[in-house]
Amino acid sequence: MSKNFPKIELIDLKKRYLDEKNNLLKCFKKVLKNGTLVLTDEVKNFEENICNYTGSKYCLGLNSGTDGLMMALWSLNIGRGDEVITSPLSFIASVAAIVHVGAKPVLVDVKNDLNIDENLIEKSISSRTKAIMPVHWTGKICNMKKISQIAKKYNLHVIEDAAQGMGSYYNNKHAGTFGTISAFSAHPLKKFKRSWRWWFYYYK
Ligand SMILES: *Cc1c(COP(=O)(O)O)cnc(C)c1O
């Protein structure tokens, strides 16, 4: 690598803070002044805004996308002895969530677009398969038409790992609205517009 190669920060949180300082501090002050940190109006606003933005009927604000995936699996009663089909090309959280609830991840290879190959899913389905967890890698949505058809045919849940999918659409439908339950992430590296971090909390 050239000595003169510029150092590129993937996330420059200092710069982001300076850019958004006024709005962020306004949020912090408002919340701290109220003296409540759990189940506040801000969380309710956040959830309602995400529902409005994505067109999803329900939204639950959690601490991370990883917990979103784990709670999706738990709430669908997926655990020991069950199998969940997912992509080998993802952040570790997809497979980790499946392993954490006691289930077995079954990896189905990706296509050239780096999303799970929907044509290889069917032959990986067994009598233990409970769900398919497609990962919308870098925000490009998987072939949800085919995946939904397969899920319906075999009576499986679809849990979308939409951690990188905020703002992505497939046939005019927002990521995360195809499956039974889906998880988004607001980690600073994700395709979650930075202004949304405070905007979703603040605005009614
Ligand atoms: C980031 C990411 C997650 C986990 O989200 P966190 O909010 O960081 O817990 C899960 N899956 C994928 C594909 C991700 O990129």
PDB file of C-alpha atoms and ligand atoms in Angstrom:
ATOM      1  CA  MET A   1       0.000   0.000   0.000  1.00  0.00           C
ATOM      2  CA  SER A   2       1.358   3.437  -0.906  1.00  0.00           C
ATOM      3  CA  LYS A   3       2.703   5.499   1.939  1.00  0.00           C
ATOM      4  CA  ASN A   4       0.577   8.365   0.721  1.00  0.00           C
ATOM      5  CA  PHE A   5      -2.597   6.356   0.732  1.00  0.00           C
ATOM      6  CA  PRO A   6      -5.085   8.444   2.704  1.00  0.00           C
ATOM      7  CA  LYS A   7      -6.455   6.930   5.866  1.00  0.00           C
ATOM      8  CA  ILE A   8     -10.194   6.552   5.459  1.00  0.00           C
ATOM      9  CA  GLU A   9     -12.226   6.292   8.621  1.00  0.00           C
ATOM     10  CA  LEU A  10     -15.119   3.881   8.182  1.00  0.00           C
ATOM     11  CA  ILE A  11     -17.001   5.627  10.909  1.00  0.00           C
ATOM     12  CA  ASP A  12     -15.888   9.051  12.043  1.00  0.00           C
ATOM     13  CA  LEU A  13     -18.013   9.354  15.140  1.00  0.00           C
ATOM     14  CA  LYS A  14     -16.355  12.625  16.156  1.00  0.00           C
ATOM     15  CA  LYS A  15     -17.330  14.234  12.895  1.00  0.00           C
ATOM     16  CA  ARG A  16     -20.817  12.819  13.105  1.00  0.00           C
ATOM     17  CA  TYR A  17     -21.188  14.210  16.594  1.00  0.00           C
ATOM     18  CA  LEU A  18     -20.147  17.676  15.448  1.00  0.00           C
ATOM     19  CA  ASP A  19     -22.519  17.492  12.466  1.00  0.00           C
ATOM     20  CA  GLU A  20     -25.477  16.454  14.574  1.00  0.00           C
ATOM     21  CA  LYS A  21     -24.518  17.935  17.914  1.00  0.00           C
ATOM     22  CA  ASN A  22     -27.469  20.304  18.333  1.00  0.00           C
ATOM     23  CA  ASN A  23     -30.117  17.728  17.564  1.00  0.00           C
ATOM     24  CA  LEU A  24     -28.462  14.974  19.542  1.00  0.00           C
ATOM     25  CA  LEU A  25     -27.993  17.104  22.645  1.00  0.00           C
ATOM     26  CA  LYS A  26     -31.587  18.299  22.370  1.00  0.00           C
ATOM     27  CA  CYS A  27     -32.699  14.649  22.550  1.00  0.00           C
ATOM     28  CA  PHE A  28     -30.391  13.749  25.438  1.00  0.00           C
ATOM     29  CA  LYS A  29     -31.484  16.801  27.444  1.00  0.00           C
ATOM     30  CA  LYS A  30     -35.159  16.130  26.884  1.00  0.00           C
ATOM     31  CA  VAL A  31     -34.869  12.498  27.990  1.00  0.00           C
ATOM     32  CA  LEU A  32     -32.599  13.189  30.985  1.00  0.00           C
ATOM     33  CA  LYS A  33     -34.814  16.037  32.172  1.00  0.00           C
ATOM     34  CA  ASN A  34     -37.805  13.697  32.321  1.00  0.00           C
ATOM     35  CA  GLY A  35     -35.923  11.362  34.651  1.00  0.00           C
ATOM     36  CA  THR A  36     -37.133   8.162  32.947  1.00  0.00           C
ATOM     37  CA  LEU A  37     -34.949   5.960  30.787  1.00  0.00           C
ATOM     38  CA  VAL A  38     -37.154   2.914  30.214  1.00  0.00           C
ATOM     39  CA  LEU A  39     -40.209   2.664  27.935  1.00  0.00           C
ATOM     40  CA  THR A  40     -40.303   6.404  27.325  1.00  0.00           C
ATOM     41  CA  ASP A  41     -42.341   8.413  24.808  1.00  0.00           C
ATOM     42  CA  GLU A  42     -39.148   8.605  22.740  1.00  0.00           C
ATOM     43  CA  VAL A  43     -39.102   4.813  22.385  1.00  0.00           C
ATOM     44  CA  LYS A  44     -42.785   4.873  21.438  1.00  0.00           C
ATOM     45  CA  ASN A  45     -42.096   7.605  18.858  1.00  0.00           C
ATOM     46  CA  PHE A  46     -39.171   5.608  17.519  1.00  0.00           C
ATOM     47  CA  GLU A  47     -41.292   2.481  17.126  1.00  0.00           C
ATOM     48  CA  GLU A  48     -44.181   4.381  15.530  1.00  0.00           C
ATOM     49  CA  ASN A  49     -41.848   6.171  13.132  1.00  0.00           C
ATOM     50  CA  ILE A  50     -40.215   2.907  12.089  1.00  0.00           C
ATOM     51  CA  CYS A  51     -43.682   1.396  11.483  1.00  0.00           C
ATOM     52  CA  ASN A  52     -44.694   4.410   9.373  1.00  0.00           C
ATOM     53  CA  TYR A  53     -41.444   4.433   7.456  1.00  0.00           C
ATOM     54  CA  THR A  54     -41.276   0.701   6.702  1.00  0.00           C
ATOM     55  CA  GLY A  55     -44.999  -0.016   6.475  1.00  0.00           C
ATOM     56  CA  SER A  56     -44.668  -2.673   9.159  1.00  0.00           C
ATOM     57  CA  LYS A  57     -47.650  -3.224  11.448  1.00  0.00           C
ATOM     58  CA  TYR A  58     -45.546  -3.609  14.614  1.00  0.00           C
ATOM     59  CA  CYS A  59     -42.125  -2.544  15.812  1.00  0.00           C
ATOM     60  CA  LEU A  60     -40.274  -3.241  19.037  1.00  0.00           C
ATOM     61  CA  GLY A  61     -37.278  -1.081  19.955  1.00  0.00           C
ATOM     62  CA  LEU A  62     -34.444  -3.203  21.388  1.00  0.00           C
ATOM     63  CA  ASN A  63     -30.800  -2.581  22.180  1.00  0.00           C
ATOM     64  CA  SER A  64     -29.380  -4.221  19.045  1.00  0.00           C
ATOM     65  CA  GLY A  65     -30.066  -6.058  15.817  1.00  0.00           C
ATOM     66  CA  THR A  66     -28.504  -9.171  17.334  1.00  0.00           C
ATOM     67  CA  ASP A  67     -31.057  -9.198  20.149  1.00  0.00           C
ATOM     68  CA  GLY A  68     -33.758  -8.572  17.555  1.00  0.00           C
ATOM     69  CA  LEU A  69     -32.760 -11.779  15.764  1.00  0.00           C
ATOM     70  CA  MET A  70     -32.539 -13.756  19.006  1.00  0.00           C
ATOM     71  CA  MET A  71     -35.917 -12.548  20.224  1.00  0.00           C
ATOM     72  CA  ALA A  72     -37.462 -13.323  16.846  1.00  0.00           C
ATOM     73  CA  LEU A  73     -36.186 -16.920  17.125  1.00  0.00           C
ATOM     74  CA  TRP A  74     -37.240 -17.282  20.768  1.00  0.00           C
ATOM     75  CA  SER A  75     -40.687 -15.878  20.182  1.00  0.00           C
ATOM     76  CA  LEU A  76     -41.249 -18.370  17.352  1.00  0.00           C
ATOM     77  CA  ASN A  77     -40.270 -21.171  19.714  1.00  0.00           C
ATOM     78  CA  ILE A  78     -37.177 -22.086  17.722  1.00  0.00           C
ATOM     79  CA  GLY A  79     -34.522 -23.826  19.800  1.00  0.00           C
ATOM     80  CA  ARG A  80     -32.765 -27.115  20.447  1.00  0.00           C
ATOM     81  CA  GLY A  81     -33.278 -29.694  17.714  1.00  0.00           C
ATOM     82  CA  ASP A  82     -34.434 -27.108  15.171  1.00  0.00           C
ATOM     83  CA  GLU A  83     -32.638 -25.945  12.039  1.00  0.00           C
ATOM     84  CA  VAL A  84     -32.575 -22.474  10.526  1.00  0.00           C
ATOM     85  CA  ILE A  85     -31.387 -21.874   6.971  1.00  0.00           C
ATOM     86  CA  THR A  86     -29.233 -18.796   6.525  1.00  0.00           C
ATOM     87  CA  SER A  87     -26.382 -17.281   4.531  1.00  0.00           C
ATOM     88  CA  PRO A  88     -22.685 -18.000   5.132  1.00  0.00           C
ATOM     89  CA  LEU A  89     -21.900 -14.434   4.097  1.00  0.00           C
ATOM     90  CA  SER A  90     -23.055 -12.204   6.926  1.00  0.00           C
ATOM     91  CA  PHE A  91     -21.995 -10.510  10.104  1.00  0.00           C
ATOM     92  CA  ILE A  92     -21.496 -13.160  12.792  1.00  0.00           C
ATOM     93  CA  ALA A  93     -24.758 -12.136  14.497  1.00  0.00           C
ATOM     94  CA  SER A  94     -26.988 -14.113  12.102  1.00  0.00           C
ATOM     95  CA  VAL A  95     -25.406 -17.489  12.863  1.00  0.00           C
ATOM     96  CA  ALA A  96     -24.652 -16.515  16.481  1.00  0.00           C
ATOM     97  CA  ALA A  97     -28.321 -15.745  17.162  1.00  0.00           C
ATOM     98  CA  ILE A  98     -29.364 -19.161  15.820  1.00  0.00           C
ATOM     99  CA  VAL A  99     -26.676 -20.952  17.866  1.00  0.00           C
ATOM    100  CA  HIS A 100     -27.493 -18.895  20.958  1.00  0.00           C
ATOM    101  CA  VAL A 101     -31.097 -20.126  21.060  1.00  0.00           C
ATOM    102  CA  GLY A 102     -29.812 -23.710  20.714  1.00  0.00           C
ATOM    103  CA  ALA A 103     -30.777 -24.274  17.079  1.00  0.00           C
ATOM    104  CA  LYS A 104     -28.514 -25.346  14.226  1.00  0.00           C
ATOM    105  CA  PRO A 105     -27.617 -22.960  11.419  1.00  0.00           C
ATOM    106  CA  VAL A 106     -27.750 -24.581   7.966  1.00  0.00           C
ATOM    107  CA  LEU A 107     -25.713 -22.541   5.515  1.00  0.00           C
ATOM    108  CA  VAL A 108     -26.864 -22.156   1.917  1.00  0.00           C
ATOM    109  CA  ASP A 109     -24.349 -20.600  -0.468  1.00  0.00           C
ATOM    110  CA  VAL A 110     -24.687 -17.119  -1.958  1.00  0.00           C
ATOM    111  CA  LYS A 111     -25.070 -15.981  -5.575  1.00  0.00           C
ATOM    112  CA  ASN A 112     -22.894 -13.452  -7.364  1.00  0.00           C
ATOM    113  CA  ASP A 113     -24.878 -10.638  -5.733  1.00  0.00           C
ATOM    114  CA  LEU A 114     -23.712 -12.058  -2.348  1.00  0.00           C
ATOM    115  CA  ASN A 115     -27.255 -12.879  -1.228  1.00  0.00           C
ATOM    116  CA  ILE A 116     -28.461 -16.414  -0.425  1.00  0.00           C
ATOM    117  CA  ASP A 117     -29.118 -18.509  -3.552  1.00  0.00           C
ATOM    118  CA  GLU A 118     -32.862 -19.083  -3.416  1.00  0.00           C
ATOM    119  CA  ASN A 119     -32.497 -21.985  -5.867  1.00  0.00           C
ATOM    120  CA  LEU A 120     -30.347 -23.950  -3.388  1.00  0.00           C
ATOM    121  CA  ILE A 121     -32.648 -23.503  -0.386  1.00  0.00           C
ATOM    122  CA  GLU A 122     -35.121 -26.297  -1.049  1.00  0.00           C
ATOM    123  CA  LYS A 123     -32.559 -29.089  -1.020  1.00  0.00           C
ATOM    124  CA  SER A 124     -31.317 -27.932   2.402  1.00  0.00           C
ATOM    125  CA  ILE A 125     -34.736 -28.221   4.021  1.00  0.00           C
ATOM    126  CA  SER A 126     -35.147 -31.140   6.426  1.00  0.00           C
ATOM    127  CA  SER A 127     -37.867 -32.258   8.818  1.00  0.00           C
ATOM    128  CA  ARG A 128     -36.128 -30.132  11.478  1.00  0.00           C
ATOM    129  CA  THR A 129     -36.118 -26.889   9.489  1.00  0.00           C
ATOM    130  CA  LYS A 130     -38.206 -24.230  11.220  1.00  0.00           C
ATOM    131  CA  ALA A 131     -37.191 -21.017   9.472  1.00  0.00           C
ATOM    132  CA  ILE A 132     -35.261 -19.333   6.696  1.00  0.00           C
ATOM    133  CA  MET A 133     -33.182 -16.306   7.693  1.00  0.00           C
ATOM    134  CA  PRO A 134     -32.232 -14.403   4.537  1.00  0.00           C
ATOM    135  CA  VAL A 135     -29.630 -11.643   4.976  1.00  0.00           C
ATOM    136  CA  HIS A 136     -30.048  -8.529   2.829  1.00  0.00           C
ATOM    137  CA  TRP A 137     -26.322  -8.030   2.353  1.00  0.00           C
ATOM    138  CA  THR A 138     -25.308  -4.338   2.040  1.00  0.00           C
ATOM    139  CA  GLY A 139     -28.998  -3.534   1.685  1.00  0.00           C
ATOM    140  CA  LYS A 140     -29.637  -5.456  -1.530  1.00  0.00           C
ATOM    141  CA  ILE A 141     -32.770  -7.448  -0.841  1.00  0.00           C
ATOM    142  CA  CYS A 142     -32.825 -11.225  -1.374  1.00  0.00           C
ATOM    143  CA  ASN A 143     -35.270 -12.807  -3.793  1.00  0.00           C
ATOM    144  CA  MET A 144     -38.154 -12.527  -1.343  1.00  0.00           C
ATOM    145  CA  LYS A 145     -40.730 -13.684  -3.876  1.00  0.00           C
ATOM    146  CA  LYS A 146     -39.104 -17.096  -4.238  1.00  0.00           C
ATOM    147  CA  ILE A 147     -38.098 -17.333  -0.565  1.00  0.00           C
ATOM    148  CA  SER A 148     -41.664 -16.555   0.558  1.00  0.00           C
ATOM    149  CA  GLN A 149     -43.006 -19.196  -1.836  1.00  0.00           C
ATOM    150  CA  ILE A 150     -40.613 -21.833  -0.460  1.00  0.00           C
ATOM    151  CA  ALA A 151     -41.471 -20.878   3.131  1.00  0.00           C
ATOM    152  CA  LYS A 152     -45.164 -21.194   2.397  1.00  0.00           C
ATOM    153  CA  LYS A 153     -44.741 -24.538   0.653  1.00  0.00           C
ATOM    154  CA  TYR A 154     -42.824 -26.062   3.602  1.00  0.00           C
ATOM    155  CA  ASN A 155     -44.646 -24.141   6.332  1.00  0.00           C
ATOM    156  CA  LEU A 156     -41.514 -22.311   7.526  1.00  0.00           C
ATOM    157  CA  HIS A 157     -41.075 -18.921   9.149  1.00  0.00           C
ATOM    158  CA  VAL A 158     -39.029 -16.263   7.391  1.00  0.00           C
ATOM    159  CA  ILE A 159     -36.920 -14.159   9.745  1.00  0.00           C
ATOM    160  CA  GLU A 160     -35.294 -11.412   7.699  1.00  0.00           C
ATOM    161  CA  ASP A 161     -31.903 -10.267   8.879  1.00  0.00           C
ATOM    162  CA  ALA A 162     -32.552  -6.730   7.657  1.00  0.00           C
ATOM    163  CA  ALA A 163     -29.736  -5.263   9.779  1.00  0.00           C
ATOM    164  CA  GLN A 164     -28.290  -3.687   6.627  1.00  0.00           C
ATOM    165  CA  GLY A 165     -31.649  -3.151   4.946  1.00  0.00           C
ATOM    166  CA  MET A 166     -33.115   0.058   6.391  1.00  0.00           C
ATOM    167  CA  GLY A 167     -34.299   2.167   3.429  1.00  0.00           C
ATOM    168  CA  SER A 168     -34.230  -0.745   0.948  1.00  0.00           C
ATOM    169  CA  TYR A 169     -37.219  -1.783  -1.122  1.00  0.00           C
ATOM    170  CA  TYR A 170     -38.143  -4.882  -3.126  1.00  0.00           C
ATOM    171  CA  ASN A 171     -41.158  -4.510  -5.441  1.00  0.00           C
ATOM    172  CA  ASN A 172     -42.060  -1.298  -3.552  1.00  0.00           C
ATOM    173  CA  LYS A 173     -42.172  -3.158  -0.237  1.00  0.00           C
ATOM    174  CA  HIS A 174     -39.690  -2.208   2.468  1.00  0.00           C
ATOM    175  CA  ALA A 175     -37.075  -4.661   3.744  1.00  0.00           C
ATOM    176  CA  GLY A 176     -38.169  -6.414   6.911  1.00  0.00           C
ATOM    177  CA  THR A 177     -41.854  -6.582   5.937  1.00  0.00           C
ATOM    178  CA  PHE A 178     -41.757  -9.936   4.133  1.00  0.00           C
ATOM    179  CA  GLY A 179     -41.062 -12.315   6.968  1.00  0.00           C
ATOM    180  CA  THR A 180     -42.850 -13.292  10.170  1.00  0.00           C
ATOM    181  CA  ILE A 181     -40.409 -11.166  12.207  1.00  0.00           C
ATOM    182  CA  SER A 182     -37.384  -9.174  11.043  1.00  0.00           C
ATOM    183  CA  ALA A 183     -34.503  -7.353  12.674  1.00  0.00           C
ATOM    184  CA  PHE A 184     -32.916  -4.004  11.790  1.00  0.00           C
ATOM    185  CA  SER A 185     -29.734  -2.493  13.194  1.00  0.00           C
ATOM    186  CA  ALA A 186     -28.872   1.124  13.927  1.00  0.00           C
ATOM    187  CA  HIS A 187     -25.170   0.403  14.403  1.00  0.00           C
ATOM    188  CA  PRO A 188     -23.194   3.356  12.948  1.00  0.00           C
ATOM    189  CA  LEU A 189     -21.783   1.197  10.126  1.00  0.00           C
ATOM    190  CA  LYS A 190     -25.211   0.218   8.871  1.00  0.00           C
ATOM    191  CA  LYS A 191     -27.231   1.753   6.098  1.00  0.00           C
ATOM    192  CA  PHE A 192     -29.286   3.611   8.675  1.00  0.00           C
ATOM    193  CA  LYS A 193     -29.222   7.297   7.710  1.00  0.00           C
ATOM    194  CA  ARG A 194     -27.343   9.006  10.475  1.00  0.00           C
ATOM    195  CA  SER A 195     -29.936  11.723  10.976  1.00  0.00           C
ATOM    196  CA  TRP A 196     -32.506   8.968  11.633  1.00  0.00           C
ATOM    197  CA  ARG A 197     -30.696   8.147  14.851  1.00  0.00           C
ATOM    198  CA  TRP A 198     -32.171  11.190  16.519  1.00  0.00           C
ATOM    199  CA  TRP A 199     -34.957  11.941  14.069  1.00  0.00           C
ATOM    200  CA  PHE A 200     -36.848   8.701  14.666  1.00  0.00           C
ATOM    201  CA  TYR A 201     -36.723   9.263  18.404  1.00  0.00           C
ATOM    202  CA  TYR A 202     -37.620  12.899  18.401  1.00  0.00           C
ATOM    203  CA  TYR A 203     -40.409  13.526  15.948  1.00  0.00           C
ATOM    204  CA  LYS A 204     -44.036  12.630  16.374  1.00  0.00           C
TER     205      LYS A 204
HETATM  206  C1  LIG B   1     -24.796  -5.578  12.084  1.00  0.00           C
HETATM  207  C2  LIG B   1     -25.479  -6.787  11.711  1.00  0.00           C
HETATM  208  C3  LIG B   1     -26.208  -7.530  12.645  1.00  0.00           C
HETATM  209  C4  LIG B   1     -26.249  -7.202  14.115  1.00  0.00           C
HETATM  210  O1  LIG B   1     -26.715  -5.920  14.398  1.00  0.00           O
HETATM  211  P1  LIG B   1     -26.234  -5.186  15.754  1.00  0.00           P
HETATM  212  O2  LIG B   1     -27.196  -4.025  15.887  1.00  0.00           O
HETATM  213  O3  LIG B   1     -24.824  -4.743  15.520  1.00  0.00           O
HETATM  214  O4  LIG B   1     -26.371  -6.169  16.857  1.00  0.00           O
HETATM  215  C5  LIG B   1     -26.862  -8.672  12.211  1.00  0.00           C
HETATM  216  N1  LIG B   1     -26.817  -9.052  10.926  1.00  0.00           N
HETATM  217  C6  LIG B   1     -26.150  -8.348   9.981  1.00  0.00           C
HETATM  218  C7  LIG B   1     -26.177  -8.806   8.570  1.00  0.00           C
HETATM  219  C8  LIG B   1     -25.450  -7.201  10.340  1.00  0.00           C
HETATM  220  O5  LIG B   1     -24.775  -6.532   9.406  1.00  0.00           O
END
